[in-house]
Short mmCIF file of C-alpha atoms in Angstrom, two decimals:
data_model
loop_
_atom_site.label_atom_id
_atom_site.label_comp_id
_atom_site.label_asym_id
_atom_site.label_seq_id
_atom_site.Cartn_x
_atom_site.Cartn_y
_atom_site.Cartn_z
CA MET A 368 40.65 48.92 -21.69
CA VAL A 369 39.77 52.54 -21.01
CA HIS A 370 36.43 53.59 -22.46
CA GLN A 371 36.29 57.19 -23.57
CA THR A 372 33.10 58.93 -22.48
CA LEU A 373 31.45 61.50 -24.67
CA ALA A 374 30.91 64.58 -22.55
CA PRO A 375 28.54 67.26 -23.83
CA GLY A 376 30.48 69.76 -25.89
CA PRO A 377 30.13 73.54 -25.96
CA PRO A 378 27.17 75.05 -27.81
CA ASP A 379 27.60 75.10 -31.57
CA LEU A 380 28.00 78.80 -32.35
CA THR A 381 27.44 78.21 -36.06
CA SER A 382 24.02 76.73 -35.30
CA VAL A 383 23.15 79.78 -33.20
CA ASP A 384 24.57 82.63 -35.33
CA TRP A 385 24.11 81.58 -38.95
CA PRO A 386 21.53 83.90 -40.56
CA ALA A 387 18.27 82.52 -41.87
CA PRO A 388 17.83 82.63 -45.67
CA PRO A 389 15.92 85.64 -47.02
CA PRO A 390 12.76 85.13 -49.08
CA ARG A 391 13.09 84.15 -52.74
CA VAL A 392 13.14 87.03 -55.19
CA VAL A 393 12.22 84.75 -58.08
CA PRO A 394 10.22 81.50 -57.88
CA SER A 395 12.19 78.33 -58.53
CA GLU A 396 10.37 77.51 -61.76
CA ALA A 397 11.45 80.84 -63.28
CA LEU A 398 15.16 80.18 -62.71
CA PRO A 399 17.59 78.36 -64.98
CA PRO A 400 18.21 74.76 -63.84
CA GLN A 401 19.90 74.69 -60.47
CA PRO A 402 21.96 71.80 -59.05
CA VAL A 403 20.22 69.36 -56.71
CA LEU A 404 21.96 69.59 -53.35
CA PRO A 405 22.77 66.36 -51.51
CA LYS A 406 20.50 65.31 -48.66
CA VAL A 407 21.46 63.98 -45.26
CA LYS A 408 21.02 60.20 -45.51
CA VAL A 409 19.62 58.65 -42.33
CA LEU A 410 19.28 54.94 -41.59
CA HIS A 411 17.04 53.79 -38.75
CA VAL A 412 17.93 50.30 -37.53
CA ILE A 413 15.29 48.54 -35.43
CA THR A 414 14.61 44.93 -34.50
CA ARG A 415 10.81 44.57 -34.71
CA PHE A 416 9.24 47.22 -36.88
CA TRP A 417 5.85 47.12 -35.21
CA ALA A 418 4.07 48.02 -31.96
CA GLY A 419 5.39 50.77 -29.69
CA ALA A 420 9.02 51.30 -30.71
CA GLY A 421 8.15 50.54 -34.33
CA GLY A 422 5.34 53.08 -34.39
CA ASN A 423 7.65 55.68 -32.86
CA THR A 424 10.32 54.93 -35.46
CA LEU A 425 7.81 55.17 -38.29
CA LEU A 426 6.69 58.62 -37.15
CA SER A 427 10.35 59.63 -36.76
CA ALA A 428 11.07 58.52 -40.31
CA VAL A 429 8.06 59.95 -42.15
CA GLY A 430 7.99 63.24 -40.24
CA MET A 431 11.41 64.54 -41.25
CA ASP A 432 11.86 67.32 -43.81
CA THR A 433 12.17 65.53 -47.15
CA ALA A 434 14.01 68.51 -48.63
CA ARG A 435 16.86 67.93 -46.16
CA TYR A 436 16.72 64.20 -45.31
CA GLU A 437 16.59 60.92 -47.19
CA VAL A 438 15.36 58.41 -44.62
CA TRP A 439 15.73 54.61 -44.63
CA VAL A 440 14.55 51.94 -42.17
CA ALA A 441 16.16 48.50 -41.82
CA GLY A 442 15.04 45.71 -39.55
CA MET A 443 13.42 42.35 -39.06
CA PRO A 444 10.90 41.23 -41.71
CA GLY A 445 7.23 41.15 -40.77
CA GLY A 446 4.66 43.55 -39.37
CA ASP A 447 2.29 46.03 -40.96
CA LEU A 448 4.50 49.13 -40.73
CA TRP A 449 6.74 48.30 -43.69
CA ASP A 450 4.00 49.01 -46.22
CA ARG A 451 3.04 52.22 -44.43
CA ALA A 452 6.67 53.36 -44.46
CA ARG A 453 7.06 52.65 -48.18
CA ALA A 454 3.79 54.40 -48.97
CA SER A 455 5.13 57.49 -47.17
CA GLY A 456 8.30 57.59 -49.24
CA VAL A 457 10.67 55.98 -46.74
CA ARG A 458 13.24 53.55 -48.19
CA THR A 459 12.99 50.17 -46.46
CA VAL A 460 15.23 47.11 -46.08
CA GLU A 461 13.79 43.96 -44.48
CA ILE A 462 16.93 42.02 -43.61
CA PRO A 463 16.75 38.25 -44.21
CA GLY A 464 17.68 36.18 -41.16
CA TYR A 465 17.04 39.01 -38.68
CA ARG A 466 15.31 37.57 -35.59
CA HIS A 467 14.13 39.02 -32.28
CA THR A 468 16.34 36.75 -30.16
CA LEU A 469 20.12 36.46 -30.30
CA THR A 470 21.29 33.71 -32.68
CA PRO A 471 24.53 32.80 -34.54
CA ALA A 472 22.81 34.09 -37.69
CA ASP A 473 23.26 37.60 -36.29
CA LEU A 474 26.78 37.61 -37.75
CA LEU A 475 25.18 37.38 -41.19
CA VAL A 476 22.73 40.15 -40.28
CA LEU A 477 25.65 42.31 -39.14
CA TRP A 478 27.45 41.68 -42.44
CA ARG A 479 24.32 42.68 -44.37
CA LEU A 480 24.01 45.87 -42.35
CA VAL A 481 27.67 46.70 -42.94
CA ARG A 482 27.24 46.12 -46.67
CA LEU A 483 24.13 48.36 -46.72
CA ILE A 484 25.81 51.18 -44.80
CA ARG A 485 28.96 51.07 -46.94
CA ARG A 486 26.98 51.01 -50.18
CA GLU A 487 24.64 53.89 -49.29
CA ARG A 488 27.16 55.95 -47.26
CA PHE A 489 24.72 57.13 -44.60
CA THR A 490 25.58 60.26 -42.66
CA VAL A 491 23.44 59.26 -39.65
CA VAL A 492 22.68 55.81 -38.27
CA HIS A 493 19.89 56.01 -35.68
CA THR A 494 19.28 52.77 -33.78
CA HIS A 495 16.38 51.51 -31.70
CA SER A 496 15.82 48.58 -29.30
CA ALA A 497 18.50 46.39 -27.73
CA LYS A 498 19.42 44.12 -30.59
CA GLY A 499 18.92 46.77 -33.25
CA GLY A 500 21.08 49.07 -31.16
CA PHE A 501 23.89 46.54 -30.82
CA LEU A 502 23.95 45.42 -34.46
CA GLY A 503 23.29 48.86 -35.90
CA ARG A 504 25.87 50.67 -33.80
CA THR A 505 28.47 47.96 -34.36
CA ALA A 506 27.92 48.13 -38.12
CA ALA A 507 28.10 51.94 -38.03
CA ARG A 508 31.37 51.75 -36.13
CA LEU A 509 32.85 49.32 -38.65
CA CYS A 510 31.79 51.66 -41.45
CA ARG A 511 33.02 54.82 -39.67
CA THR A 512 29.58 56.44 -39.93
CA PRO A 513 29.93 60.13 -39.01
CA VAL A 514 26.93 60.35 -36.63
CA VAL A 515 25.41 57.58 -34.52
CA VAL A 516 22.31 58.16 -32.36
CA HIS A 517 20.53 55.58 -30.19
CA THR A 518 17.02 55.83 -28.73
CA PHE A 519 16.13 53.95 -25.56
CA HIS A 520 12.46 53.00 -25.78
CA GLY A 521 12.97 51.05 -22.55
CA LEU A 522 15.62 48.83 -21.03
CA SER A 523 16.32 45.50 -22.70
CA PHE A 524 16.78 43.72 -19.36
CA HIS A 525 14.70 43.52 -16.21
CA THR A 526 14.53 41.72 -12.89
CA ARG A 527 12.24 38.98 -14.21
CA MET A 528 14.94 37.72 -16.57
CA SER A 529 17.39 35.03 -15.52
CA PRO A 530 20.57 36.59 -14.06
CA GLY A 531 22.68 35.26 -16.94
CA ARG A 532 20.45 36.64 -19.66
CA ARG A 533 20.13 39.96 -17.85
CA ALA A 534 23.92 40.25 -17.57
CA MET A 535 24.32 39.43 -21.27
CA TYR A 536 21.89 42.13 -22.43
CA ARG A 537 23.45 44.68 -20.08
CA ALA A 538 26.91 43.83 -21.42
CA LEU A 539 25.76 44.23 -25.04
CA GLU A 540 24.25 47.63 -24.29
CA ARG A 541 27.40 48.79 -22.52
CA ALA A 542 29.69 47.46 -25.26
CA THR A 543 28.23 49.85 -27.84
CA ARG A 544 27.86 52.98 -25.75
CA ARG A 545 31.25 54.30 -26.85
CA PHE A 546 30.17 53.91 -30.49
CA THR A 547 27.33 56.41 -29.91
CA HIS A 548 27.47 60.19 -30.23
CA ARG A 549 24.11 60.95 -28.64
CA PHE A 550 21.48 59.03 -26.68
CA LEU A 551 17.74 59.76 -26.64
CA ALA A 552 15.15 58.36 -24.20
CA VAL A 553 11.35 58.36 -24.42
CA ALA A 554 10.77 59.39 -20.79
CA PRO A 555 12.70 60.98 -17.90
CA ARG A 556 12.74 57.84 -15.75
CA VAL A 557 14.00 55.81 -18.69
CA ALA A 558 16.83 58.32 -19.10
CA GLN A 559 17.64 58.03 -15.39
CA GLU A 560 17.71 54.23 -15.53
CA VAL A 561 20.00 54.34 -18.57
CA VAL A 562 22.54 56.43 -16.67
CA GLU A 563 22.20 54.39 -13.46
CA GLN A 564 22.82 51.17 -15.41
CA ARG A 565 25.84 52.80 -17.10
CA LEU A 566 24.41 52.27 -20.57
CA ALA A 567 25.30 55.87 -21.42
CA PRO A 568 27.62 58.42 -19.82
CA PRO A 569 26.03 61.12 -17.64
CA GLY A 570 25.04 64.20 -19.59
CA THR A 571 24.59 62.44 -22.94
CA VAL A 572 20.98 61.24 -22.59
CA HIS A 573 18.22 63.59 -23.70
CA VAL A 574 14.48 63.04 -23.37
CA VAL A 575 12.40 63.17 -26.56
CA PRO A 576 8.77 62.16 -25.88
CA SER A 577 7.62 59.25 -28.03
CA ALA A 578 4.96 60.72 -30.29
CA VAL A 579 1.64 59.22 -31.31
CA ASP A 580 -0.61 60.04 -34.26
CA LEU A 581 -2.93 62.39 -32.40
CA GLY A 582 -5.02 63.18 -35.46
CA ARG A 583 -6.77 59.80 -35.47
CA ILE A 584 -7.49 59.65 -31.72
CA PRO A 585 -10.84 61.01 -30.46
CA LEU A 586 -10.65 63.89 -28.00
CA ASP A 587 -13.00 62.29 -25.48
CA PHE A 588 -15.32 59.35 -24.84
CA ASP A 589 -16.65 58.11 -28.18
CA PRO A 590 -20.06 56.36 -28.22
CA ALA A 591 -19.27 55.00 -31.70
CA ALA A 592 -16.23 53.19 -30.31
CA ARG A 593 -18.38 51.69 -27.55
CA LEU A 594 -20.89 50.57 -30.17
CA ALA A 595 -18.11 49.00 -32.27
CA LEU A 596 -17.04 46.99 -29.23
CA GLY A 597 -20.60 45.72 -28.80
CA VAL A 598 -21.06 47.00 -25.24
CA PRO A 599 -24.20 48.90 -24.13
CA ALA A 600 -23.66 52.54 -23.15
CA ALA A 601 -24.90 51.94 -19.60
CA THR A 602 -22.40 49.14 -18.90
CA ALA A 603 -19.05 49.99 -17.32
CA LEU A 604 -16.27 48.94 -19.69
CA VAL A 605 -12.70 48.34 -18.52
CA GLY A 606 -10.06 47.45 -21.08
CA THR A 607 -6.48 47.35 -22.22
CA VAL A 608 -4.57 47.46 -25.51
CA GLY A 609 -1.39 45.59 -26.36
CA ARG A 610 0.29 42.38 -27.32
CA ILE A 611 -0.84 39.49 -25.11
CA ASP A 612 2.58 38.34 -23.97
CA THR A 613 4.64 38.00 -20.80
CA GLN A 614 5.72 41.65 -20.67
CA LYS A 615 2.13 42.88 -20.57
CA ALA A 616 1.12 40.43 -17.79
CA PRO A 617 -2.32 39.71 -19.32
CA LEU A 618 -3.16 37.13 -16.64
CA ASP A 619 -2.94 39.93 -14.08
CA PHE A 620 -5.59 41.75 -16.11
CA VAL A 621 -7.86 38.69 -15.81
CA ARG A 622 -7.24 38.44 -12.05
CA MET A 623 -7.96 42.16 -11.70
CA ALA A 624 -11.15 41.74 -13.74
CA ALA A 625 -12.38 38.93 -11.47
CA LEU A 626 -11.88 41.11 -8.39
CA VAL A 627 -13.65 44.09 -9.96
CA ARG A 628 -16.49 41.89 -11.22
CA ALA A 629 -17.02 40.52 -7.71
CA ALA A 630 -17.61 44.05 -6.42
CA ARG A 631 -19.40 45.39 -9.51
CA PRO A 632 -21.12 42.59 -11.45
CA ASP A 633 -22.26 45.03 -14.15
CA THR A 634 -18.70 45.63 -15.40
CA THR A 635 -17.48 44.33 -18.78
CA PHE A 636 -13.85 43.70 -19.76
CA VAL A 637 -12.06 43.75 -23.10
CA MET A 638 -8.50 43.17 -24.32
CA LEU A 639 -7.62 44.73 -27.67
CA GLY A 640 -4.73 42.73 -29.08
CA ASP A 641 -3.40 39.26 -29.69
CA GLY A 642 -0.38 37.22 -28.71
CA PRO A 643 0.96 33.89 -27.50
CA LEU A 644 -0.76 34.04 -24.10
CA ALA A 645 -4.29 34.51 -25.51
CA PRO A 646 -5.24 30.84 -24.82
CA ASP A 647 -4.00 31.20 -21.23
CA VAL A 648 -6.12 34.32 -20.81
CA ARG A 649 -9.24 32.48 -21.95
CA ARG A 650 -8.45 29.51 -19.72
CA LEU A 651 -7.90 31.62 -16.59
CA ALA A 652 -11.00 33.72 -17.27
CA THR A 653 -13.08 30.54 -17.40
CA GLU A 654 -11.52 29.28 -14.17
CA LEU A 655 -12.22 32.56 -12.36
CA GLY A 656 -15.73 32.90 -13.79
CA VAL A 657 -15.18 36.29 -15.44
CA GLU A 658 -15.86 37.07 -19.08
CA VAL A 659 -13.04 38.89 -20.86
CA ALA A 660 -13.56 39.66 -24.54
CA LEU A 661 -10.46 39.27 -26.75
CA THR A 662 -10.76 41.19 -30.00
CA GLY A 663 -7.52 40.00 -31.60
CA HIS A 664 -5.30 42.49 -33.38
CA ARG A 665 -7.20 45.66 -34.32
CA ALA A 666 -5.64 48.29 -36.55
CA ASP A 667 -8.17 50.75 -35.12
CA ALA A 668 -7.27 50.08 -31.47
CA ALA A 669 -6.23 53.70 -30.89
CA GLU A 670 -9.74 54.82 -31.87
CA LEU A 671 -11.56 52.05 -30.00
CA VAL A 672 -9.84 52.90 -26.72
CA ALA A 673 -12.06 55.99 -26.60
CA GLY A 674 -14.98 53.67 -25.81
CA LEU A 675 -13.52 52.56 -22.46
CA ASP A 676 -14.57 53.88 -19.07
CA VAL A 677 -11.20 52.89 -17.56
CA PHE A 678 -7.99 51.99 -19.37
CA VAL A 679 -5.64 49.59 -17.57
CA ILE A 680 -1.97 48.72 -18.05
CA THR A 681 -0.74 45.62 -16.22
CA SER A 682 2.80 45.56 -17.68
CA LEU A 683 5.74 44.16 -15.73
CA TYR A 684 8.07 46.54 -17.55
CA GLU A 685 7.34 49.29 -20.04
CA GLY A 686 9.49 52.09 -21.44
CA LEU A 687 6.51 54.40 -21.64
CA GLY A 688 3.70 52.55 -23.36
CA ARG A 689 2.34 53.75 -26.69
CA ALA A 690 -1.15 52.47 -25.84
CA LEU A 691 -0.99 54.41 -22.57
CA THR A 692 -0.17 57.64 -24.41
CA GLU A 693 -3.02 57.05 -26.86
CA ALA A 694 -5.49 56.35 -24.04
CA LEU A 695 -4.53 59.56 -22.26
CA ALA A 696 -4.83 61.46 -25.56
CA ALA A 697 -8.47 60.29 -25.63
CA ALA A 698 -8.99 61.58 -22.06
CA ARG A 699 -9.47 58.07 -20.66
CA PRO A 700 -9.13 57.51 -16.89
CA VAL A 701 -6.03 55.34 -16.47
CA VAL A 702 -4.89 52.77 -13.91
CA ALA A 703 -1.36 51.49 -14.57
CA THR A 704 1.53 49.64 -13.01
CA SER A 705 4.28 51.92 -11.72
CA VAL A 706 7.06 50.59 -13.94
CA ASN A 707 9.90 52.36 -15.77
CA GLY A 708 8.63 55.50 -17.55
CA VAL A 709 4.92 55.02 -16.80
CA PRO A 710 4.91 57.28 -13.69
CA ASP A 711 6.25 60.10 -15.88
CA LEU A 712 2.81 60.18 -17.50
CA VAL A 713 0.50 58.75 -14.83
CA GLU A 714 0.73 60.93 -11.72
CA PRO A 715 -1.60 59.71 -8.96
CA GLY A 716 -4.57 62.00 -8.49
CA ALA A 717 -3.56 64.20 -11.44
CA THR A 718 -3.61 62.03 -14.59
CA GLY A 719 -4.51 58.57 -13.25
CA LEU A 720 -3.75 55.99 -10.58
CA LEU A 721 -0.84 53.60 -10.08
CA ALA A 722 -0.38 50.15 -8.58
CA PRO A 723 2.72 47.99 -8.11
CA ALA A 724 3.58 45.53 -10.87
CA ALA A 725 2.22 41.99 -10.39
CA ASP A 726 -0.47 43.29 -7.99
CA PRO A 727 -3.92 42.55 -9.45
CA ALA A 728 -5.59 43.52 -6.17
CA GLY A 729 -3.95 46.95 -6.27
CA LEU A 730 -5.07 47.42 -9.87
CA ALA A 731 -8.60 46.35 -8.94
CA ARG A 732 -8.72 48.92 -6.14
CA GLY A 733 -7.69 51.61 -8.60
CA VAL A 734 -10.29 50.57 -11.17
CA LEU A 735 -13.07 50.44 -8.56
CA TRP A 736 -12.08 53.89 -7.29
CA MET A 737 -12.32 55.28 -10.83
CA LEU A 738 -15.73 53.69 -11.37
CA ASP A 739 -16.98 54.95 -8.01
CA HIS A 740 -15.71 58.51 -8.62
CA PRO A 741 -16.64 59.24 -12.25
CA GLU A 742 -16.31 63.03 -12.01
CA GLU A 743 -12.80 62.90 -10.54
CA ALA A 744 -11.84 60.16 -12.99
CA ALA A 745 -13.04 62.28 -15.92
CA ALA A 746 -11.08 65.29 -14.65
CA MET A 747 -7.89 63.20 -14.45
CA GLY A 748 -8.56 61.96 -17.98
CA ARG A 749 -8.91 65.50 -19.27
CA GLN A 750 -5.68 66.57 -17.62
CA GLY A 751 -3.91 63.57 -19.09
CA ARG A 752 -5.25 64.53 -22.51
CA GLU A 753 -3.97 68.10 -22.24
CA ARG A 754 -0.56 66.89 -21.11
CA VAL A 755 -0.17 64.38 -23.95
CA ARG A 756 -1.54 66.57 -26.71
CA ALA A 757 0.77 69.40 -25.69
CA ALA A 758 3.98 67.34 -25.78
CA PHE A 759 3.50 64.15 -27.82
CA ALA A 760 2.64 65.45 -31.28
CA PRO A 761 4.76 63.93 -34.09
CA GLN A 762 5.82 67.42 -35.18
CA ALA A 763 7.37 68.11 -31.77
CA MET A 764 9.24 64.79 -31.71
CA CYS A 765 10.56 65.21 -35.25
CA ALA A 766 11.63 68.79 -34.52
CA ALA A 767 13.63 67.55 -31.53
CA ILE A 768 15.26 64.79 -33.60
CA ASP A 769 15.98 67.28 -36.38
CA ASP A 770 17.66 69.56 -33.82
CA CYS A 771 19.69 66.58 -32.59
CA TYR A 772 20.94 65.71 -36.07
CA ARG A 773 21.65 69.36 -36.89
CA GLY A 774 23.56 69.88 -33.66
CA LEU A 775 25.77 66.86 -34.26
CA LEU A 776 26.39 67.87 -37.89
CA GLY A 777 27.08 71.54 -37.10
CA LEU A 778 24.06 72.74 -39.07
CA PRO A 779 21.94 75.76 -38.08
CA LEU A 780 18.68 75.08 -36.29
CA ALA A 781 15.48 75.38 -38.27
CA ALA A 782 13.75 78.77 -38.43
CA GLY A 783 11.93 79.48 -35.19
CA ARG A 784 14.16 77.12 -33.20
CA GLY A 785 17.00 79.47 -32.43
CA PRO A 786 19.20 79.94 -29.36
CA GLU A 787 16.27 80.52 -27.02
CA ARG A 788 15.20 76.89 -27.60
CA SER A 789 17.36 74.13 -26.13
CA SER A 790 18.37 71.46 -28.63
CA PRO A 791 18.50 67.81 -27.51
CA CYS A 792 22.10 67.75 -28.62
CA ASP A 793 23.34 70.90 -26.89
#
């Protein structure tokens, strides 16, 4: 079977040339009743509506112009973002039977998605994550949805999977690429990997930085956050944020902590988060004789990270890392594993330090260097903050997504985003 690739088309002249509306002569309330114009209906399909990709999707949904878009989110039940989405006016559908792993019940989930899309007649289906991307794009294809967009928050397969499982996930991603009109990626290296793995044709992947809620993140070190973590101001505090699972390699954090503690006994360690490997973390910390505080899930983790002296990511794979972006936004010195899109944010000597994945000793060397060079570490943190706050605001991400939708629908760009500004869909 020959798969048709979707090459970038010529610039949409209508989007460039259509004149902006003039100011109102008469306020709306003084006019006779006017018809309500239809909105563009958008359905986001995601597997797990929580954590990094979920937070990104929530900001994408709530940040769109409500005068133009009616936004829905559908996905797996569970997580704290559903209530936040509903409170913000987003329509939500928690699909019964939807699970994170592939199961025969996915045929029922697909049928429910098809029924939803046919009933609501969405103009745009925007999918996220591997399984959400496969089910959502397949359902959109069956329903002949006019516009289908997929965001890569990271790759669904990696070298630490079994070869069979890796091949299956790669095949699922490739099977739906021809159902997709435009691909977005959260970081340049993620976009490159997507093309190299033939998950999208060359020229169809556009980078849209994954935004974070910058308004609730402190601009610098926050003594109140340190106090909330129960650590004295004079004690060096090294920490991480994230789900305590295999992807995040939390045992490597413990091994790193033991090495740092051996060189600097005055250092304290904290892990903000919870997950299935939490008991293993406690067990290994006891064996290695290092105390690592586990706070469990904290809704205020993005604020508490401002109390750290060094923020560490030990992930084995990571599209970009929402916690990483939030730590940099708070000007925290960062030491991270050099996986996937992480080096797009953490540039050695400029915005942090890197170490290979599964290398606790390399991470420990980076942490010790940061603690031994506080002025240089602080300067890297400040540069990381400026970089993130300039490019990762929700308004910038939503403007780019709005441009993408408009470009695919042949609509003019929003005022102030004319031909001099490149659209993600040009």
